[in-house]
Coordinates of C-alpha atoms in Angstrom, one line a residue:
Chain A
M249 CA 20.1 101.5 59.3
A250 CA 21.6 103.2 62.3
E251 CA 20.0 102.2 65.6
A252 CA 21.4 103.5 68.8
G253 CA 23.4 100.6 70.2
A254 CA 25.1 99.7 73.4
G255 CA 28.6 100.9 73.7
P256 CA 31.7 98.8 73.8
G257 CA 31.7 95.9 76.2
I258 CA 28.6 94.1 77.2
A259 CA 28.0 95.7 80.5
A260 CA 24.4 96.7 79.8
G261 CA 23.3 93.4 81.4
C262 CA 20.9 90.7 80.8
G263 CA 18.5 90.3 83.7
A264 CA 17.3 86.8 84.4
G265 CA 13.7 86.2 85.2
S266 CA 10.4 85.2 83.7
A267 CA 9.7 87.5 80.8
G268 CA 9.4 84.7 78.2
R269 CA 12.6 85.6 76.5
T270 CA 15.1 83.2 75.0
L271 CA 18.9 83.6 75.3
A272 CA 19.0 84.6 71.6
Q273 CA 16.4 87.4 72.1
K274 CA 18.3 88.7 75.2
I275 CA 21.6 89.0 73.4
I276 CA 20.1 90.6 70.3
A277 CA 18.1 93.1 72.5
R278 CA 21.3 94.1 74.4
A279 CA 23.3 94.4 71.2
S280 CA 20.6 96.5 69.5
G281 CA 20.1 98.7 72.6
R282 CA 16.5 97.7 73.1
S283 CA 14.7 96.5 76.2
Q284 CA 13.3 93.6 74.2
V285 CA 13.0 92.2 70.7
L286 CA 10.4 89.9 69.2
P287 CA 10.9 87.1 66.6
G288 CA 10.2 88.5 63.1
E289 CA 11.6 92.0 63.9
V290 CA 14.6 93.2 62.0
V291 CA 17.1 95.2 64.2
T292 CA 20.5 96.6 63.9
C293 CA 23.1 95.2 66.3
R294 CA 26.6 96.3 67.2
A295 CA 29.2 93.6 67.1
D296 CA 31.3 93.0 70.2
L297 CA 33.7 90.7 68.4
V298 CA 34.4 90.6 64.7
L299 CA 36.1 87.4 63.4
L300 CA 38.0 87.8 60.1
L301 CA 39.7 84.8 58.5
D302 CA 42.2 84.7 55.7
S303 CA 39.6 83.1 53.3
G304 CA 37.0 85.9 53.3
G305 CA 38.8 88.4 55.4
P306 CA 41.5 91.0 54.4
R307 CA 41.9 89.7 50.9
R308 CA 38.3 90.5 50.1
I309 CA 37.7 93.4 52.6
W310 CA 40.8 95.5 52.1
P311 CA 40.2 96.3 48.4
R312 CA 36.7 97.5 49.4
L313 CA 38.1 99.6 52.2
R314 CA 40.4 101.2 49.7
E315 CA 37.6 101.7 47.2
L316 CA 35.5 103.4 49.9
G317 CA 38.5 105.3 51.3
V318 CA 37.8 104.3 54.9
G319 CA 39.4 102.4 57.7
L320 CA 38.1 100.0 60.4
H321 CA 35.4 101.0 62.8
D322 CA 37.3 99.5 65.7
A323 CA 40.4 97.3 65.2
G324 CA 40.2 96.4 68.9
R325 CA 37.1 94.3 68.3
I326 CA 38.7 92.3 65.5
V327 CA 40.1 88.8 65.8
L328 CA 42.1 87.9 62.7
V329 CA 43.2 84.4 61.8
N330 CA 45.3 82.8 59.1
D331 CA 43.7 79.3 59.0
H332 CA 42.3 78.4 55.6
F333 CA 45.4 78.6 53.4
V334 CA 47.9 77.4 56.0
P335 CA 50.7 76.5 55.5
A336 CA 51.0 77.9 52.0
V337 CA 51.0 75.2 49.3
D338 CA 51.7 77.4 46.4
A339 CA 52.5 81.1 45.6
G340 CA 48.8 82.0 45.5
S341 CA 48.1 80.8 49.1
A342 CA 51.4 82.4 50.2
A343 CA 50.3 85.7 48.8
I344 CA 46.9 85.5 50.6
L345 CA 48.6 84.7 54.0
R346 CA 51.0 87.6 53.4
L347 CA 48.2 90.0 52.7
T348 CA 46.5 89.0 55.9
R349 CA 49.8 89.7 57.8
D350 CA 50.1 93.1 56.1
F351 CA 46.5 93.9 57.0
A352 CA 47.2 93.1 60.7
R353 CA 50.2 95.4 60.7
E354 CA 48.5 98.2 58.7
F355 CA 45.5 98.4 61.0
G356 CA 47.2 97.5 64.3
I357 CA 45.2 94.3 64.9
H358 CA 46.7 92.8 68.1
R359 CA 44.5 89.7 68.2
F360 CA 46.1 88.2 65.1
F361 CA 46.6 84.4 65.1
D362 CA 48.9 83.4 62.4
M363 CA 49.0 79.6 61.9
Q364 CA 48.0 79.0 65.5
G365 CA 44.9 76.9 64.6
I366 CA 41.4 77.2 63.2
G367 CA 39.7 80.5 64.1
H368 CA 36.5 79.0 65.5
V369 CA 38.5 76.7 67.8
L370 CA 40.8 79.5 68.9
L371 CA 38.0 81.8 70.0
L372 CA 37.0 79.3 72.6
E373 CA 40.4 77.9 73.4
R374 CA 41.8 81.4 74.1
G375 CA 38.7 82.5 76.1
L376 CA 37.8 85.3 73.8
V377 CA 34.0 84.6 73.9
Q378 CA 32.2 86.0 76.9
P379 CA 28.6 85.1 77.7
G380 CA 26.1 87.6 76.2
M381 CA 28.5 88.7 73.4
F382 CA 27.2 89.4 69.9
I383 CA 29.7 88.1 67.4
C384 CA 30.0 88.5 63.6
G385 CA 32.3 86.2 61.6
G386 CA 33.1 85.9 58.0
D387 CA 32.5 82.2 57.8
S388 CA 29.4 80.0 58.1
H389 CA 30.7 78.1 61.1
T390 CA 30.9 81.2 63.2
S391 CA 28.0 79.7 65.2
N392 CA 30.7 77.5 66.9
A393 CA 31.2 80.4 69.4
G394 CA 27.6 79.9 70.6
A395 CA 29.0 77.3 72.9
G396 CA 30.2 80.2 75.1
A397 CA 26.6 81.5 75.5
A398 CA 27.2 84.1 72.7
Y399 CA 25.1 84.9 69.6
A400 CA 27.5 84.3 66.8
M401 CA 26.4 85.1 63.3
G402 CA 28.1 83.8 60.1
L403 CA 28.2 86.3 57.2
G404 CA 29.8 86.6 53.8
A405 CA 32.8 88.7 53.2
I406 CA 31.0 91.6 51.6
E407 CA 28.8 92.0 54.7
M408 CA 31.8 91.7 56.9
T409 CA 33.1 94.7 55.0
G410 CA 30.1 96.6 56.3
V411 CA 30.6 95.3 59.8
A412 CA 34.3 96.3 59.7
V413 CA 33.4 99.8 58.6
T414 CA 30.3 100.6 60.6
G415 CA 30.5 98.1 63.5
E416 CA 26.9 97.2 62.7
I417 CA 24.8 94.5 61.1
W418 CA 21.1 93.9 60.4
V419 CA 19.7 91.0 62.3
P420 CA 16.4 89.2 61.8
V421 CA 15.3 88.3 65.4
P422 CA 14.9 84.6 65.1
E423 CA 12.5 82.2 66.6
T424 CA 14.3 79.7 68.9
I425 CA 14.1 75.9 68.6
R426 CA 15.1 74.2 71.9
V427 CA 16.8 70.8 71.7
D428 CA 16.8 69.1 75.1
C429 CA 19.3 66.3 75.3
S430 CA 19.0 63.9 78.3
G431 CA 20.6 60.7 79.3
R432 CA 24.2 59.5 79.0
F433 CA 25.9 58.6 75.8
A434 CA 26.6 54.9 75.1
R435 CA 30.3 54.1 74.6
G436 CA 31.4 55.3 71.2
V437 CA 28.7 57.9 70.7
V438 CA 29.4 61.6 70.9
A439 CA 27.9 65.1 70.2
K440 CA 28.7 64.7 66.4
D441 CA 26.2 61.8 66.3
I442 CA 23.5 64.1 67.8
M443 CA 24.1 66.6 65.0
L444 CA 24.0 64.1 62.2
Q445 CA 20.7 62.8 63.5
L446 CA 19.4 66.3 63.9
C447 CA 20.3 67.2 60.3
R448 CA 18.1 64.4 59.2
E449 CA 15.2 65.1 61.7
L450 CA 15.1 68.9 61.7
G451 CA 16.3 69.3 58.1
M452 CA 18.5 72.0 56.8
D453 CA 15.9 74.7 56.2
N454 CA 16.0 76.6 59.5
A455 CA 16.8 80.1 58.3
F456 CA 15.4 82.8 60.7
R457 CA 15.6 80.3 63.6
A458 CA 18.2 79.9 66.3
I459 CA 18.9 76.5 67.9
E460 CA 19.4 76.4 71.6
Y461 CA 20.8 73.2 73.1
G462 CA 20.2 72.2 76.7
G463 CA 19.3 69.4 79.0
T464 CA 21.3 67.1 81.3
A465 CA 23.4 65.7 78.5
V466 CA 24.5 69.1 77.3
A467 CA 25.1 70.2 80.9
A468 CA 27.5 67.3 81.2
M469 CA 29.4 68.2 78.0
P470 CA 32.7 70.1 78.0
L471 CA 32.8 73.3 76.0
A472 CA 34.4 71.5 73.0
E473 CA 31.5 69.1 72.6
R474 CA 29.0 72.0 73.0
A475 CA 30.8 73.7 70.2
V476 CA 30.1 70.6 68.0
L477 CA 26.4 71.2 68.5
C478 CA 26.6 75.0 67.8
N479 CA 29.0 74.6 64.9
M480 CA 26.7 72.3 63.0
A481 CA 23.7 74.6 63.5
A482 CA 25.1 75.9 60.2
E483 CA 24.2 72.6 58.6
L484 CA 20.7 72.9 60.0
G485 CA 20.6 76.2 58.1
A486 CA 20.0 78.1 61.3
E487 CA 20.9 81.7 62.1
T488 CA 23.1 80.3 64.9
G489 CA 23.3 77.7 67.7
L490 CA 23.9 78.5 71.3
V491 CA 24.1 77.0 74.8
E492 CA 23.2 78.8 78.0
A493 CA 25.9 79.9 80.4
D494 CA 26.7 77.7 83.4
A495 CA 29.6 76.7 85.6
T496 CA 31.3 74.9 82.6
T497 CA 31.2 78.1 80.6
L498 CA 32.9 80.0 83.4
A499 CA 35.4 77.3 84.1
A500 CA 36.5 77.2 80.5
L501 CA 37.1 81.0 80.5
Q502 CA 39.1 80.7 83.7
A503 CA 41.1 77.8 82.3
A504 CA 42.0 80.0 79.3
G505 CA 43.2 82.7 81.7
Q506 CA 40.2 85.0 81.1
Q507 CA 38.0 86.5 83.8
P508 CA 34.3 85.9 83.1
V509 CA 32.1 89.1 82.9
D510 CA 30.3 89.9 86.1
D511 CA 26.8 88.9 84.9
A512 CA 28.1 85.8 83.0
L513 CA 25.7 83.4 84.6
A514 CA 22.7 85.6 83.8
W515 CA 23.0 84.8 80.1
R516 CA 20.3 82.1 80.1
S517 CA 16.8 81.8 78.7
D518 CA 13.9 82.8 81.0
V519 CA 12.3 79.9 82.7
D520 CA 9.2 80.6 80.7
A521 CA 10.9 81.3 77.4
R522 CA 8.8 81.0 74.4
Y523 CA 10.2 78.5 71.9
L524 CA 9.0 77.8 68.4
E525 CA 9.5 74.1 69.1
V526 CA 11.0 71.9 71.8
H527 CA 12.6 68.6 70.8
A528 CA 13.6 66.0 73.4
L529 CA 16.4 63.6 72.6
D530 CA 17.5 60.7 74.8
V531 CA 21.2 60.4 73.9
A532 CA 21.4 57.0 75.7
A533 CA 19.3 55.6 72.8
L534 CA 21.5 57.2 70.1
A535 CA 23.7 55.0 67.8
P536 CA 26.7 56.3 65.9
Q537 CA 25.5 58.1 62.8
V538 CA 26.9 58.5 59.3
A539 CA 25.9 61.0 56.6
A540 CA 26.2 59.7 53.1
P541 CA 27.2 61.8 50.1
H542 CA 26.3 64.6 49.3
S543 CA 24.5 66.1 52.3
P544 CA 24.8 66.1 56.1
A545 CA 21.1 65.5 56.2
N546 CA 21.5 62.2 54.3
S547 CA 22.2 60.4 57.5
A548 CA 21.4 57.1 59.2
P549 CA 22.8 54.8 61.9
V550 CA 26.3 53.6 60.9
T551 CA 25.1 50.0 60.4
Q552 CA 23.3 51.1 57.3
F553 CA 26.6 52.1 55.6
A554 CA 28.9 49.5 57.3
G555 CA 31.1 47.7 54.7
T556 CA 31.4 50.6 52.3
A557 CA 35.1 50.6 51.2
I558 CA 37.1 53.8 51.7
D559 CA 40.3 55.3 50.3
Q560 CA 40.8 58.0 53.0
A561 CA 39.8 58.7 56.6
Y562 CA 40.1 62.3 57.6
I563 CA 40.2 63.8 61.1
G564 CA 40.3 67.5 60.8
S565 CA 38.5 70.9 60.7
C566 CA 36.8 73.2 63.4
M567 CA 34.4 70.3 63.9
G568 CA 36.3 67.1 64.5
A569 CA 40.0 67.5 65.5
K570 CA 40.0 68.9 69.0
L571 CA 41.9 67.2 71.8
G572 CA 38.9 65.2 72.9
D573 CA 38.4 64.0 69.3
L574 CA 42.0 62.9 69.1
H575 CA 41.6 61.0 72.3
C576 CA 38.6 59.2 70.7
V577 CA 40.8 58.3 67.7
A578 CA 43.6 57.0 69.9
E579 CA 41.2 54.9 71.9
V580 CA 40.2 53.0 68.8
L581 CA 43.7 52.9 67.3
R582 CA 45.7 51.7 70.4
G583 CA 47.3 48.4 69.5
R584 CA 45.8 48.4 66.0
Q585 CA 46.9 49.4 62.5
V586 CA 45.3 51.5 59.7
A587 CA 44.1 49.0 57.0
A588 CA 46.4 48.5 54.0
G589 CA 45.5 50.7 51.1
V590 CA 43.8 53.3 53.3
R591 CA 45.3 56.6 54.5
L592 CA 44.3 58.1 57.8
L593 CA 45.1 61.9 57.8
V594 CA 44.9 63.8 61.1
A595 CA 45.1 67.6 61.2
P596 CA 44.8 68.7 64.9
A597 CA 42.6 71.8 65.1
S598 CA 45.2 74.1 66.8
Q599 CA 48.8 74.3 67.8
R600 CA 47.9 74.0 71.5
I601 CA 45.9 70.9 70.8
W602 CA 48.8 69.6 68.9
A603 CA 51.2 70.3 71.8
A604 CA 48.8 68.7 74.3
A605 CA 48.3 65.6 72.2
A606 CA 52.1 65.3 71.8
A607 CA 52.6 65.7 75.6
D608 CA 50.0 63.1 76.6
G609 CA 51.2 60.5 74.1
T610 CA 48.1 60.7 71.8
L611 CA 50.1 61.6 68.7
A612 CA 52.5 58.7 69.3
T613 CA 49.5 56.3 69.4
L614 CA 48.2 57.7 66.1
T615 CA 51.5 57.6 64.2
A616 CA 52.3 54.1 65.6
A617 CA 49.0 53.0 64.0
G618 CA 50.0 54.5 60.7
A619 CA 48.3 57.8 60.8
T620 CA 49.7 60.8 58.8
L621 CA 49.8 64.0 60.8
L622 CA 49.0 67.3 58.9
P623 CA 49.3 70.9 59.9
S624 CA 46.6 72.7 61.9
G625 CA 44.2 74.4 59.5
C626 CA 41.1 74.1 57.5
G627 CA 43.0 72.0 55.0
A628 CA 41.2 69.3 53.0
C629 CA 37.8 70.0 54.6
A630 CA 37.4 72.9 52.2
A631 CA 39.7 71.4 49.4
L632 CA 42.3 74.0 50.3
G633 CA 45.2 72.1 51.9
A634 CA 46.8 68.7 52.0
G635 CA 44.5 65.7 51.8
V636 CA 42.3 66.8 48.8
L637 CA 40.4 63.9 47.2
G638 CA 40.8 62.7 43.6
E639 CA 38.1 61.6 41.1
D640 CA 35.8 58.8 42.5
E641 CA 37.7 58.5 45.8
V642 CA 35.8 57.6 48.9
C643 CA 36.5 59.3 52.2
I644 CA 35.0 59.2 55.7
S645 CA 35.5 62.5 57.5
S646 CA 35.1 64.0 61.0
T647 CA 34.2 67.3 59.3
N648 CA 30.9 69.1 59.1
R649 CA 29.7 69.1 55.5
N650 CA 30.0 66.8 52.5
F651 CA 28.6 68.7 49.6
R652 CA 29.7 67.6 46.1
G653 CA 33.2 68.8 45.4
R654 CA 33.7 70.1 49.0
M655 CA 36.9 68.1 49.6
G656 CA 38.2 68.0 46.0
A657 CA 37.0 66.3 42.9
S658 CA 33.3 66.5 42.3
S659 CA 33.0 62.8 41.8
A660 CA 34.6 62.1 45.2
Q661 CA 32.2 60.5 47.8
V662 CA 32.4 62.0 51.3
Y663 CA 30.8 60.3 54.3
L664 CA 30.6 62.2 57.6
G665 CA 31.0 60.5 61.0
S666 CA 32.3 61.0 64.5
P667 CA 36.0 60.8 65.3
Y668 CA 35.3 57.3 66.7
T669 CA 33.6 56.2 63.5
V670 CA 36.3 57.6 61.3
A671 CA 39.0 55.9 63.3
A672 CA 37.2 52.5 63.3
S673 CA 36.6 52.8 59.5
A674 CA 40.4 53.6 59.0
V675 CA 41.3 50.3 60.8
A676 CA 38.6 48.3 59.0
G677 CA 39.3 49.8 55.6
R678 CA 35.5 50.2 55.2
I679 CA 32.9 52.1 57.1
A680 CA 32.7 50.4 60.5
D681 CA 30.7 50.7 63.7
P682 CA 33.1 52.0 66.4
R683 CA 31.3 50.1 69.1
E684 CA 32.9 46.9 67.8
F685 CA 36.3 48.4 68.6
L686 CA 35.5 49.7 72.1
A687 CA 34.1 46.6 73.7
Chain B
M127 CA 20.0 99.0 34.7
S128 CA 18.9 99.3 38.3
P129 CA 18.9 96.0 40.2
V130 CA 15.4 96.7 41.3
A131 CA 14.0 97.4 37.8
P132 CA 11.7 94.8 36.2
L133 CA 13.7 92.2 34.3
A134 CA 13.1 89.4 31.9
G135 CA 15.0 86.3 30.9
R136 CA 14.9 82.6 30.3
A137 CA 14.4 80.2 33.3
W138 CA 17.2 77.8 34.3
L139 CA 15.8 75.1 36.6
F140 CA 17.6 73.7 39.6
G141 CA 16.4 71.3 42.3
D142 CA 16.8 71.3 46.1
D143 CA 20.0 71.8 48.1
I144 CA 22.1 73.6 45.5
D145 CA 25.0 74.5 47.8
T146 CA 27.6 77.2 47.5
D147 CA 30.4 74.6 47.0
V148 CA 29.0 73.7 43.6
M149 CA 28.5 77.3 42.7
A150 CA 32.0 78.3 43.7
P151 CA 34.1 75.2 44.0
G152 CA 37.0 75.5 46.5
L153 CA 39.4 74.1 43.9
Y154 CA 39.1 77.5 42.1
F155 CA 39.4 79.7 45.1
K156 CA 42.7 81.2 44.1
A157 CA 41.7 81.6 40.4
P158 CA 40.3 84.8 39.0
L159 CA 36.5 85.2 39.3
E160 CA 36.1 84.8 35.5
E161 CA 37.7 81.3 35.7
M162 CA 35.7 80.3 38.8
A163 CA 32.5 81.4 37.0
R164 CA 33.3 79.0 34.1
H165 CA 32.9 76.2 36.7
C166 CA 29.8 77.5 38.4
L167 CA 27.3 74.7 38.9
E168 CA 29.2 72.4 36.5
A169 CA 28.8 69.5 39.0
V170 CA 25.0 69.6 38.6
D171 CA 24.6 71.2 35.1
P172 CA 27.7 71.2 33.0
A173 CA 26.0 73.3 30.3
F174 CA 25.0 76.2 32.5
A175 CA 28.0 78.4 32.7
A176 CA 28.7 78.3 29.0
S177 CA 25.1 78.7 27.9
V178 CA 23.5 81.2 30.4
R179 CA 22.8 84.6 28.9
P180 CA 22.7 88.0 30.6
G181 CA 19.3 88.5 32.2
D182 CA 18.5 84.8 32.6
I183 CA 16.8 83.8 35.7
I184 CA 17.5 80.9 38.1
V185 CA 14.5 79.0 39.4
A186 CA 15.3 76.6 42.2
G187 CA 13.8 74.4 44.9
R188 CA 14.5 74.6 48.6
R189 CA 17.7 75.8 50.3
F190 CA 19.3 77.4 47.3
G191 CA 22.8 78.5 48.3
V192 CA 23.0 76.3 51.4
G193 CA 26.4 75.9 53.1
S194 CA 29.6 77.9 53.1
A195 CA 29.6 81.7 53.5
R196 CA 31.7 82.2 50.4
E197 CA 30.5 85.3 48.7
Q198 CA 31.9 84.1 45.4
A199 CA 28.8 81.9 45.0
A200 CA 26.8 85.1 44.5
M201 CA 29.6 86.9 42.7
V202 CA 29.9 84.3 39.9
L203 CA 26.1 84.5 39.2
V204 CA 26.5 88.2 38.9
Q205 CA 29.6 87.7 36.7
L206 CA 27.6 85.4 34.4
G207 CA 24.9 88.0 34.1
V208 CA 22.1 86.1 36.0
G209 CA 19.3 88.6 36.5
A210 CA 17.5 87.2 39.5
V211 CA 17.3 84.0 41.6
L212 CA 13.8 82.7 42.5
A213 CA 13.8 79.8 45.0
Q214 CA 11.5 78.1 47.4
S215 CA 13.9 78.9 50.1
F216 CA 17.6 80.0 50.5
G217 CA 20.6 79.3 52.5
R218 CA 20.7 82.3 54.9
I219 CA 24.1 83.6 54.1
F220 CA 23.7 83.2 50.3
Y221 CA 20.4 85.1 50.5
R222 CA 22.2 88.0 52.2
N223 CA 25.2 87.9 49.9
A224 CA 23.0 87.9 46.8
L225 CA 21.2 91.1 47.9
N226 CA 24.5 92.6 49.0
F227 CA 25.7 92.3 45.4
G228 CA 22.5 93.7 44.0
L229 CA 21.3 90.4 42.8
P230 CA 17.6 90.1 43.5
A231 CA 16.8 86.9 45.4
L232 CA 13.1 86.3 45.9
F233 CA 11.2 83.5 47.7
F234 CA 9.1 81.8 45.1
P235 CA 7.0 78.9 46.4
A236 CA 5.6 78.1 42.9
A237 CA 9.1 77.3 41.5
G238 CA 7.8 73.8 40.6
E239 CA 5.4 75.2 38.0
I240 CA 8.1 76.7 35.8
L241 CA 9.7 74.8 33.0
A242 CA 13.2 75.1 31.8
G243 CA 13.7 77.8 29.1
Q244 CA 10.4 79.5 29.7
Q245 CA 10.5 83.3 29.4
L246 CA 9.9 85.0 32.8
E247 CA 9.4 88.6 33.8
V248 CA 10.2 89.6 37.4
E249 CA 9.4 92.8 39.3
P250 CA 11.7 92.6 42.4
V251 CA 10.2 95.6 44.2
A252 CA 6.5 94.9 43.6
G253 CA 7.0 91.1 44.1
L254 CA 5.7 89.9 40.8
V255 CA 6.7 86.9 38.7
R256 CA 5.1 86.6 35.2
N257 CA 5.5 83.5 33.1
L258 CA 5.3 85.0 29.6
D259 CA 4.9 81.5 28.0
T260 CA 1.8 80.5 30.0
G261 CA 0.5 83.9 31.0
R262 CA 0.4 83.0 34.6
E263 CA 1.2 85.6 37.2
Y264 CA 2.6 85.0 40.7
R265 CA 2.6 87.4 43.7
V266 CA 5.6 86.9 45.9
N267 CA 7.3 88.9 48.7
G268 CA 9.4 91.6 47.1
I269 CA 12.8 92.7 48.4
P270 CA 12.4 93.4 52.2
A271 CA 11.8 97.1 52.9
H272 CA 14.8 97.5 55.1
L273 CA 17.1 96.4 52.3
M274 CA 15.5 98.3 49.5
D275 CA 17.8 101.3 49.6
M276 CA 20.8 99.0 49.7
V277 CA 19.7 96.9 46.8
A278 CA 18.6 99.9 44.8
A279 CA 22.0 101.5 45.3
G280 CA 23.5 98.4 43.5
G281 CA 24.6 96.5 46.6
L282 CA 26.3 97.1 49.9
V283 CA 29.5 98.7 48.7
P284 CA 27.8 101.4 46.6
F285 CA 25.3 101.8 49.5
L286 CA 28.2 102.3 52.0
R287 CA 29.8 104.8 49.7
Q288 CA 26.5 106.9 49.7
R289 CA 26.2 106.6 53.4
L290 CA 29.8 107.5 54.2
S291 CA 29.8 110.5 51.9
R292 CA 26.9 112.1 53.7
P293 CA 27.7 114.4 56.5
P294 CA 27.3 112.8 59.9
A295 CA 24.3 114.9 60.8
E296 CA 22.2 113.3 58.1
Q297 CA 23.0 109.8 59.2
A298 CA 20.1 109.4 61.5

């Protein structure tokens, strides 16, 4: 199990060039202390950053630490977040949040974000992800951090116990699938639409593969949109999703007040990197996509589902409630009203996003149109907070998955769409093509 | 019984894309594991949780355990006494979670040849599935070599206990 790994920090370096290596291979090689790794090998990596959330974090790890009679390998590498059960809706969730706070205090975890937003969003927002990092997180959407040119691996809580205690994890070196996106989006089409189409085209059976996104359309995306691509690599079933470092990666770190590592721009695939597959996608030809119940892969252009009556429209989660998403919603809602009999719920993904949307007038536009604002947190996306669905209710959601029972009652029907599509549907009272609202 | 010992039980059939939300519904997250287990898979087979017997074997299609990282999806199967999961493919985190709880999870391409209720015998180490009703034998990949010690120890926590109790010099 124990393989000599690189020490703390990621100073060991990357080395650009033409050795046929993908970004994923380079990061895993560095984190496992090897000069190179090949797809199919199993190696042991040291985690540079360990993301623990209230859901599968302290409440599940702490009893095991006690059982083993051990502490944390390195509290300095941990980022701890209360985001799933916030704010408490009953004594049970209050107890979970309190346990997380006690854990932070007991182990001296300084990077503890208590009700500041959703962990995956906070990692990028606060500039905690450096290019070349190897990250382990106790949540399937940990891949979100790949937008910062990191290799971010989602794991179950039991395995996070092992990472917390030893600092290490076994990693199957994945093949890499490259998705090259070119062209410019048509009005009303965003990164979410790419992912709903990819879930259909690449399927959800991509274990032991990493998805690397690139091309001119990705180069033009802000970090938050790149995160959409990486986040939903989880829905593709992939080990992770990632985007190579570039000027946007560095600018985002600097905007968050963090200095990029010296070799930040070296964390790119070699020019002759060997990919399992390369897919080319012209985003200019892409229409808004909707995934029907009960799978993200059950997707088609929005026109196929247009007219389906809805009870609820939900803007939330690590996927679909960032500042840019709220701007999309406001663009549709300005001067319009949410349809009678429909509720539009909006849970901004972090407190800073909330503040920015309040300052620039976005929240006022939303509430004037009849939207209900909810606290920052995972909330209804995982049937944990306000906005849970009842029997047979129909919802269109900006979130990332729509499995049966995901947002509440098992008979509820959840459709997935972009923030534009969710907002247009809220106004129409039925699933609607956002392009009709943006002419 | 060691998790890597041969085991036998009745087959429970499931199709493709059985996700972790239906195994461990979010609505029961704050409930004790025993209560969550009573709702395991009820959205796709309401009879399963009440009728499954210790040692029974799940036989599934593609992407069994797709979705959320919630470890309770594997824990409720262990709680219900499921002996092994044979699937054409797995959600990657569920696969790791299952082995981490000492629940053998084996890739089984021929899942479609098994009928509900048939008696199966599984050898997780050798990678052998035997249909006792038809007499057919299937060679599959056993538990990966690098995880054998961990699964044999009964899962990750007992394995960590062994590893941590050894003096550092032995931890090569």
